[in-house]
Coordinates of C-alpha atoms in Angstrom, one line a residue:
Chain A
S122 CA 133.8 78.3 99.1
Q123 CA 132.7 80.2 102.1
Q124 CA 129.3 81.7 102.8
G125 CA 129.5 85.4 102.3
E126 CA 132.3 85.8 99.8
E127 CA 133.3 89.4 99.0
D128 CA 134.5 90.7 95.7
P129 CA 136.9 92.3 95.1
Q130 CA 139.4 91.2 97.7
A131 CA 141.0 94.6 97.5
L132 CA 139.9 97.9 96.0
S133 CA 141.9 101.1 95.7
I134 CA 140.3 104.4 94.7
Q135 CA 140.7 108.1 94.9
E136 CA 138.9 110.3 97.4
G137 CA 135.5 111.4 96.0
E138 CA 135.0 108.3 93.9
N139 CA 132.4 105.7 94.6
A140 CA 133.3 102.3 96.0
T141 CA 131.3 99.2 95.3
M142 CA 131.8 95.9 97.1
N143 CA 129.9 92.7 96.3
C144 CA 129.0 89.7 98.4
S145 CA 127.7 86.3 97.4
Y146 CA 126.4 83.6 99.6
K147 CA 125.1 80.1 99.3
T148 CA 122.4 79.2 101.7
S149 CA 119.0 80.8 102.5
I150 CA 119.3 83.8 104.8
N151 CA 117.1 85.8 107.1
N152 CA 119.3 88.9 106.9
L153 CA 122.6 90.2 105.6
Q154 CA 124.8 92.7 107.4
W155 CA 127.8 94.7 106.5
Y156 CA 130.6 95.5 108.9
R157 CA 133.7 97.7 108.8
Q158 CA 137.0 97.0 110.5
N159 CA 139.9 99.4 110.8
S160 CA 143.2 97.7 111.0
G161 CA 143.7 95.8 114.2
R162 CA 140.4 97.0 115.7
G163 CA 137.0 95.5 116.3
L164 CA 134.2 95.4 113.8
V165 CA 131.6 98.1 113.5
H166 CA 128.1 97.4 112.2
L167 CA 127.2 99.5 109.2
I168 CA 123.8 98.3 108.0
L169 CA 121.4 95.3 108.0
I170 CA 119.1 94.3 105.2
R171 CA 116.4 91.7 105.6
S172 CA 115.6 89.0 103.1
N173 CA 112.4 90.7 102.2
E174 CA 114.1 94.0 101.4
R175 CA 115.8 94.9 98.1
E176 CA 117.6 98.1 98.9
K177 CA 118.5 100.2 102.0
H178 CA 120.3 103.5 102.5
S179 CA 122.2 104.9 105.4
G180 CA 124.0 108.2 104.8
R181 CA 126.6 107.6 102.1
L182 CA 125.9 103.8 102.1
R183 CA 123.6 102.0 99.8
V184 CA 123.0 98.3 100.1
T185 CA 121.2 96.1 97.7
L186 CA 120.1 92.5 98.1
D187 CA 119.1 90.0 95.4
T188 CA 118.0 86.8 97.0
S189 CA 117.4 85.1 93.6
K190 CA 121.1 85.6 92.8
K191 CA 122.2 85.2 96.5
S192 CA 124.1 88.4 96.3
S193 CA 124.4 91.8 97.9
S194 CA 126.4 94.9 97.1
L195 CA 127.6 97.8 99.3
L196 CA 128.1 101.2 97.6
I197 CA 129.9 104.0 99.4
T198 CA 129.4 107.2 97.6
A199 CA 131.8 110.2 97.7
S200 CA 134.5 108.2 99.5
R201 CA 136.8 109.7 101.9
A202 CA 140.3 108.7 103.1
A203 CA 138.7 107.9 106.5
D204 CA 136.7 105.2 104.7
T205 CA 139.9 103.2 104.3
A206 CA 139.2 99.9 106.1
S207 CA 138.2 96.3 105.6
Y208 CA 134.5 95.6 104.8
F209 CA 132.8 92.4 105.6
C210 CA 129.4 91.0 104.7
A211 CA 127.8 88.6 107.2
T212 CA 124.8 86.4 106.8
G213 CA 122.3 85.5 109.5
A214 CA 120.1 82.5 109.2
G215 CA 117.3 83.9 111.4
G216 CA 116.1 82.9 114.8
T217 CA 116.4 85.1 117.9
S218 CA 120.2 85.4 117.9
Y219 CA 121.4 88.2 115.6
G220 CA 125.0 87.4 116.5
K221 CA 125.2 84.0 115.0
L222 CA 126.7 85.3 111.7
T223 CA 128.7 83.8 108.9
F224 CA 131.3 86.2 107.7
G225 CA 133.1 86.5 104.4
Q226 CA 136.8 87.2 104.0
G227 CA 136.3 90.9 103.4
T228 CA 137.2 93.6 101.0
I229 CA 140.2 95.8 101.8
L230 CA 139.3 99.3 100.7
T231 CA 142.0 102.0 100.3
V232 CA 140.9 105.5 99.6
H233 CA 143.8 107.8 98.5
P234 CA 143.6 111.5 99.4
Chain B
E213 CA 133.8 103.2 122.3
T214 CA 131.3 100.5 121.4
G215 CA 130.4 99.6 125.0
V216 CA 132.2 96.3 124.8
T217 CA 135.6 96.2 126.6
Q218 CA 138.1 93.4 126.1
T219 CA 141.2 92.8 128.2
P220 CA 144.1 92.3 127.7
R221 CA 144.5 93.9 124.2
H222 CA 147.6 91.9 123.6
L223 CA 148.7 88.6 125.1
V224 CA 151.8 86.4 124.5
M225 CA 151.8 83.0 126.0
G226 CA 153.7 79.7 125.8
M227 CA 152.0 76.5 124.9
T228 CA 152.0 75.3 128.5
N229 CA 150.5 78.5 130.0
K230 CA 147.0 79.1 131.3
K231 CA 145.6 82.5 130.6
S232 CA 142.2 84.1 130.3
L233 CA 140.6 86.7 128.0
K234 CA 137.9 88.9 129.5
C235 CA 135.0 90.7 127.9
E236 CA 132.6 93.1 129.6
Q237 CA 129.6 94.8 127.9
H238 CA 127.9 97.9 129.3
L239 CA 125.0 97.8 126.9
G240 CA 122.5 95.7 128.8
H241 CA 122.5 93.1 126.1
N242 CA 121.5 89.5 126.8
A243 CA 123.7 87.6 124.4
M244 CA 127.5 87.5 124.1
Y245 CA 129.8 85.8 121.6
W246 CA 133.4 84.8 121.0
Y247 CA 134.7 85.1 117.4
K248 CA 138.2 84.2 116.2
Q249 CA 139.9 86.2 113.4
S250 CA 142.9 84.6 111.8
A251 CA 145.0 85.9 109.0
K252 CA 143.5 85.3 105.6
K253 CA 140.5 83.5 107.0
P254 CA 136.9 84.6 107.6
L255 CA 135.8 85.4 111.2
E256 CA 134.8 82.1 112.9
L257 CA 132.1 82.0 115.4
M258 CA 133.3 80.0 118.5
F259 CA 130.8 80.3 121.3
V260 CA 127.4 81.9 121.8
Y261 CA 125.8 82.7 125.2
S262 CA 122.2 83.7 125.4
L263 CA 120.8 84.6 128.8
E264 CA 124.0 83.2 130.3
E265 CA 123.5 79.8 128.8
R266 CA 125.8 78.5 126.2
V267 CA 123.7 77.9 123.1
E268 CA 126.4 77.1 120.6
N269 CA 129.9 75.7 120.5
N270 CA 131.1 75.6 117.0
S271 CA 133.4 72.4 117.4
V272 CA 136.0 74.4 119.2
P273 CA 138.8 72.4 120.8
S274 CA 138.6 71.9 124.5
R275 CA 141.7 73.9 125.1
F276 CA 139.4 76.9 124.8
S277 CA 136.9 77.0 127.6
P278 CA 134.3 79.8 127.8
E279 CA 132.7 81.1 131.0
C280 CA 129.7 83.5 131.3
P281 CA 129.1 84.2 134.9
N282 CA 126.4 86.9 134.2
S283 CA 125.0 88.7 131.2
S284 CA 127.6 91.4 131.3
H285 CA 130.8 89.3 131.5
L286 CA 132.3 86.7 129.3
F287 CA 135.6 84.9 129.6
L288 CA 137.7 82.7 127.4
H289 CA 140.0 80.4 129.4
L290 CA 143.1 79.3 127.4
H291 CA 145.1 76.2 128.2
T292 CA 147.9 74.4 126.3
L293 CA 147.3 76.3 123.1
Q294 CA 149.1 75.7 119.8
P295 CA 150.9 78.2 117.7
E296 CA 148.1 78.0 115.2
D297 CA 145.7 79.4 117.8
S298 CA 147.5 82.8 117.4
A299 CA 144.8 85.2 116.3
L300 CA 142.6 88.2 117.2
Y301 CA 139.9 87.1 119.5
L302 CA 136.8 89.3 119.3
C303 CA 134.0 89.4 121.8
A304 CA 130.6 90.8 120.8
S305 CA 127.2 91.3 122.3
S306 CA 123.7 91.8 121.0
Q307 CA 120.1 92.1 122.3
D308 CA 118.4 88.9 121.3
R309 CA 114.8 89.3 120.2
S310 CA 111.7 87.2 120.0
E311 CA 110.6 86.1 116.6
G312 CA 108.0 88.8 116.6
D313 CA 110.6 91.5 117.1
L314 CA 112.5 90.4 114.0
L315 CA 109.6 91.9 112.1
A316 CA 109.5 95.1 114.1
G317 CA 112.4 97.0 112.6
S318 CA 114.9 96.2 115.3
T319 CA 118.5 97.0 114.2
G320 CA 120.0 93.6 114.7
E321 CA 123.3 95.2 115.5
L322 CA 126.2 93.1 116.8
F323 CA 128.6 95.2 119.0
F324 CA 132.2 94.1 119.0
G325 CA 135.1 94.9 121.3
E326 CA 138.4 95.9 120.1
G327 CA 139.8 92.4 120.4
S328 CA 142.5 90.6 122.1
R329 CA 145.6 89.8 120.0
L330 CA 146.9 86.5 121.1
T331 CA 150.4 85.1 120.2
V332 CA 151.2 81.6 121.1
L333 CA 154.9 80.8 121.1

């Protein structure tokens, strides 16, 4: 299976609910990043968590990282219809190039008004 | 607007055509990337240019030929493509750091363009 696999593949919730997406990976990482993609558009960086960090917050986003389980989760609180998008985790092996990332297949999130 | 502009946004070409995708970044970054996004597959890293030098080529077929004339521009030249090459091609840029900067709280953000949707007939 691929490095950076998201779970679930699709998630459908009502506005105001929380959305949790999980990501698992196989090899050692330097950092893990989450990106969002609206349909047919480019990806937008949401948050980066380093391998020595366990939790990070940014606005309504909360990311956790468990390197012993090689897994991460992205929580979006109080979701809005505008959060409807695909969400990808991506792992970086380190070094100087942040862009050499391995992406998962993504979670499609649908938030119903 | 992410500061990374890709043209054209849509391209249809026959298998014998030669075309090019263009990417321009206005962020002053020193690294640029081509990624391929196919249906039901994860994004695949194709090429990495750091300081205008190609530092990675992920076993991409020779019918894809990248060019980076300066740190702001990146091209992907396409020649005799196959229908399975139809995909969304995404350009991205980042500011590469030294190892010391990795510990200094830099954002590590990768900036993507909107992509070029390629259809090969």
